[in-house]
């Protein structure tokens, strides 16, 4: 299989991904509650400017503005009939920016969760989920995305449904989950669970990993969890720029560029190959990350102590992968 991402991975030890989509669009005037995907048609220059933040900072790949571009999410904005169009244009704008860069930049078609809960807990059937992901994948493919990029997923069923939808579109892909609940996803998936889930798929992703979640420290603990499983597959690390804090009516991320540079180097040491940021990560963070990755030697896997010293404490004592699953819960209860 040849695609721009696989080809880059064959010649490079690490790749720099992009930063935030949502937080950067809010800085450009997107209002909370608006569908960012509508801007692909209504504000194409702003979307190209968003993509250029990553390209100008030296990123090797960026995600398209299509995270919420599935029928279920777009229905909230009466735009469920525009899935194909909005995704196609998200990728077309990306293609235009990537191709003008004069180097290989991968256009990764972002695909987020449906926002619905799948059966048997919720009401979304496997077949409907597959079809939603398939429809979005076709739009991104038509617009010229090099690969698809599933992100911020919590439920294993949804991860599997997306993989199936992408197979129907015949597209290579990457996939990350958000480990935001004491080292697990909201639906209880641990780092070790995701490694197994990925390898059991008939069409496994090119790379897999973690995005968003809590802060950069938690994300690195999750990356260590992936590499502890001995996976050969490229690991993706896209952590938030620090911890979200509510300030003057908006969410602010406290991570500085030097902190994100430290995070990037440690992510590589922990075993990640594709390294970027998530919420709060701006161009200045990416520039600092790239400089650190280029100038600093790779070293040993960081210990948990080293991570907390450099980036701050974890949001939970355990990451869910420890032996004897209920031991940490008991401990937590005793602490009251
Ligand atoms: Zn995020």
CSV table of N, CA, C and O in Angstrom, one decimal, residues 58-103:
chain,number,residue,atom,x,y,z
A,58,UNK,N,6.2,23.7,10.3
A,58,UNK,CA,7.0,22.6,10.0
A,58,UNK,C,6.4,21.2,10.2
A,58,UNK,O,7.1,20.2,10.1
A,59,UNK,N,5.1,21.2,10.4
A,59,UNK,CA,4.4,19.9,10.6
A,59,UNK,C,4.5,19.0,9.3
A,59,UNK,O,4.5,19.5,8.2
A,60,UNK,N,4.6,17.7,9.5
A,60,UNK,CA,4.6,16.8,8.4
A,60,UNK,C,3.3,16.3,8.0
A,60,UNK,O,3.1,15.8,6.9
A,61,UNK,N,2.3,16.6,8.9
A,61,UNK,CA,0.9,16.2,8.5
A,61,UNK,C,0.0,17.1,9.3
A,61,UNK,O,0.3,17.6,10.4
A,62,UNK,N,-1.2,17.4,8.7
A,62,UNK,CA,-2.2,18.1,9.5
A,62,UNK,C,-3.6,17.4,9.2
A,62,UNK,O,-3.8,16.8,8.2
A,63,UNK,N,-4.5,17.7,10.2
A,63,UNK,CA,-5.8,17.1,10.1
A,63,UNK,C,-6.8,18.1,9.5
A,63,UNK,O,-6.6,19.3,9.7
A,64,UNK,N,-7.7,17.6,8.7
A,64,UNK,CA,-8.7,18.5,8.1
A,64,UNK,C,-9.7,18.9,9.0
A,64,UNK,O,-10.0,18.3,10.1
A,65,UNK,N,-10.4,20.0,8.7
A,65,UNK,CA,-11.5,20.5,9.5
A,65,UNK,C,-12.8,19.7,9.2
A,65,UNK,O,-13.7,20.2,8.6
A,66,UNK,N,-12.8,18.5,9.7
A,66,UNK,CA,-14.0,17.6,9.5
A,66,UNK,C,-14.3,16.7,10.7
A,66,UNK,O,-15.0,15.7,10.5
A,67,UNK,N,-13.8,17.1,11.8
A,67,UNK,CA,-13.9,16.3,13.0
A,67,UNK,C,-15.4,15.9,13.3
A,67,UNK,O,-15.7,14.8,13.6
A,68,UNK,N,-16.3,16.9,13.2
A,68,UNK,CA,-17.7,16.6,13.5
A,68,UNK,C,-18.5,16.4,12.2
A,68,UNK,O,-19.7,16.6,12.2
A,69,UNK,N,-17.8,16.0,11.1
A,69,UNK,CA,-18.5,16.0,9.8
A,69,UNK,C,-19.2,14.7,9.5
A,69,UNK,O,-19.2,14.2,8.4
A,70,UNK,N,-19.8,14.1,10.5
A,70,UNK,CA,-20.6,12.9,10.2
A,70,UNK,C,-22.1,13.3,10.3
A,70,UNK,O,-22.5,14.3,10.9
A,71,UNK,N,-23.0,12.5,9.8
A,71,UNK,CA,-24.4,12.8,9.6
A,71,UNK,C,-25.0,13.1,11.0
A,71,UNK,O,-25.9,14.0,11.1
A,72,UNK,N,-24.6,12.3,12.0
A,72,UNK,CA,-25.2,12.5,13.3
A,72,UNK,C,-24.9,13.9,14.0
A,72,UNK,O,-25.8,14.5,14.5
A,73,UNK,N,-23.6,14.3,13.8
A,73,UNK,CA,-23.2,15.6,14.4
A,73,UNK,C,-23.8,16.7,13.5
A,73,UNK,O,-24.2,17.7,14.1
A,74,UNK,N,-23.7,16.6,12.2
A,74,UNK,CA,-24.2,17.7,11.4
A,74,UNK,C,-25.7,17.9,11.4
A,74,UNK,O,-26.2,18.9,11.2
A,75,UNK,N,-26.4,16.8,11.8
A,75,UNK,CA,-27.8,16.9,12.0
A,75,UNK,C,-28.2,18.0,13.0
A,75,UNK,O,-29.2,18.7,12.9
A,76,UNK,N,-27.4,18.2,14.0
A,76,UNK,CA,-27.6,19.2,15.0
A,76,UNK,C,-27.6,20.6,14.4
A,76,UNK,O,-28.1,21.5,15.0
A,77,UNK,N,-27.0,20.7,13.2
A,77,UNK,CA,-27.0,22.0,12.5
A,77,UNK,C,-27.8,22.0,11.2
A,77,UNK,O,-27.5,22.7,10.3
A,78,UNK,N,-28.7,21.0,11.1
A,78,UNK,CA,-29.5,20.8,9.9
A,78,UNK,C,-28.6,20.6,8.7
A,78,UNK,O,-29.0,21.1,7.6
A,79,UNK,N,-27.5,20.0,8.8
A,79,UNK,CA,-26.6,19.9,7.7
A,79,UNK,C,-26.2,18.4,7.4
A,79,UNK,O,-25.2,18.1,6.8
A,80,UNK,N,-27.1,17.5,7.8
A,80,UNK,CA,-26.8,16.1,7.7
A,80,UNK,C,-26.8,15.7,6.2
A,80,UNK,O,-26.2,14.6,5.9
A,81,UNK,N,-27.4,16.5,5.3
A,81,UNK,CA,-27.4,16.1,3.9
A,81,UNK,C,-26.1,16.6,3.2
A,81,UNK,O,-25.8,16.4,2.0
A,82,UNK,N,-25.2,17.3,4.0
A,82,UNK,CA,-24.0,17.9,3.4
A,82,UNK,C,-22.7,17.2,3.8
A,82,UNK,O,-21.7,17.8,3.7
A,83,UNK,N,-22.9,16.0,4.3
A,83,UNK,CA,-21.7,15.3,4.8
A,83,UNK,C,-20.6,15.2,3.7
A,83,UNK,O,-19.5,15.5,3.9
A,84,UNK,N,-21.0,14.7,2.5
A,84,UNK,CA,-20.1,14.4,1.5
A,84,UNK,C,-19.4,15.7,1.0
A,84,UNK,O,-18.2,15.8,0.9
A,85,UNK,N,-20.2,16.8,0.8
A,85,UNK,CA,-19.7,18.1,0.4
A,85,UNK,C,-18.7,18.7,1.4
A,85,UNK,O,-17.6,19.1,1.0
A,86,UNK,N,-19.1,18.7,2.6
A,86,UNK,CA,-18.3,19.4,3.7
A,86,UNK,C,-17.0,18.7,3.9
A,86,UNK,O,-15.9,19.3,4.1
A,87,UNK,N,-17.0,17.4,3.8
A,87,UNK,CA,-15.8,16.6,3.9
A,87,UNK,C,-14.9,16.7,2.7
A,87,UNK,O,-13.7,16.8,2.8
A,88,UNK,N,-15.5,16.7,1.6
A,88,UNK,CA,-14.7,16.8,0.3
A,88,UNK,C,-14.0,18.1,0.3
A,88,UNK,O,-12.8,18.2,0.1
A,89,UNK,N,-14.7,19.2,0.7
A,89,UNK,CA,-14.1,20.5,0.6
A,89,UNK,C,-13.0,20.7,1.7
A,89,UNK,O,-12.0,21.3,1.5
A,90,UNK,N,-13.3,20.1,2.9
A,90,UNK,CA,-12.2,20.1,4.0
A,90,UNK,C,-10.9,19.5,3.4
A,90,UNK,O,-9.8,20.1,3.7
A,91,UNK,N,-11.0,18.4,2.7
A,91,UNK,CA,-9.8,17.8,2.2
A,91,UNK,C,-9.3,18.6,1.0
A,91,UNK,O,-8.0,18.7,0.8
A,92,UNK,N,-10.1,19.1,0.1
A,92,UNK,CA,-9.6,19.9,-1.0
A,92,UNK,C,-8.8,21.1,-0.6
A,92,UNK,O,-7.8,21.4,-1.2
A,93,UNK,N,-9.3,21.8,0.4
A,93,UNK,CA,-8.6,22.9,0.9
A,93,UNK,C,-7.2,22.5,1.5
A,93,UNK,O,-6.2,23.1,1.4
A,94,UNK,N,-7.3,21.3,2.2
A,94,UNK,CA,-6.0,20.8,2.7
A,94,UNK,C,-5.0,20.4,1.6
A,94,UNK,O,-3.8,20.7,1.7
A,95,UNK,N,-5.5,19.8,0.6
A,95,UNK,CA,-4.7,19.4,-0.5
A,95,UNK,C,-4.0,20.6,-1.1
A,95,UNK,O,-2.8,20.6,-1.4
A,96,UNK,N,-4.8,21.7,-1.3
A,96,UNK,CA,-4.3,22.9,-1.9
A,96,UNK,C,-3.1,23.5,-1.0
A,96,UNK,O,-2.1,23.8,-1.5
A,97,UNK,N,-3.3,23.5,0.3
A,97,UNK,CA,-2.3,24.1,1.2
A,97,UNK,C,-1.1,23.1,1.2
A,97,UNK,O,0.1,23.6,1.2
A,98,UNK,N,-1.3,21.8,1.3
A,98,UNK,CA,-0.2,20.9,1.4
A,98,UNK,C,0.6,20.9,0.1
A,98,UNK,O,1.9,20.9,0.1
A,99,UNK,N,-0.1,20.9,-1.0
A,99,UNK,CA,0.7,20.9,-2.3
A,99,UNK,C,1.4,22.1,-2.6
A,99,UNK,O,2.4,22.1,-3.4
A,100,UNK,N,1.0,23.3,-2.0
A,100,UNK,CA,1.7,24.5,-2.2
A,100,UNK,C,3.0,24.6,-1.3
A,100,UNK,O,3.7,25.6,-1.4
A,101,UNK,N,3.2,23.7,-0.4
A,101,UNK,CA,4.2,23.8,0.6
A,101,UNK,C,5.6,23.5,0.0
A,101,UNK,O,6.6,23.8,0.7
A,102,UNK,N,5.7,22.8,-1.1
A,102,UNK,CA,7.0,22.5,-1.7
A,102,UNK,C,7.7,21.3,-1.0
A,102,UNK,O,8.8,21.0,-1.3
A,103,UNK,N,7.0,20.6,-0.1
A,103,UNK,CA,7.6,19.4,0.5
A,103,UNK,C,6.4,18.4,0.7
A,103,UNK,O,5.2,18.8,0.4
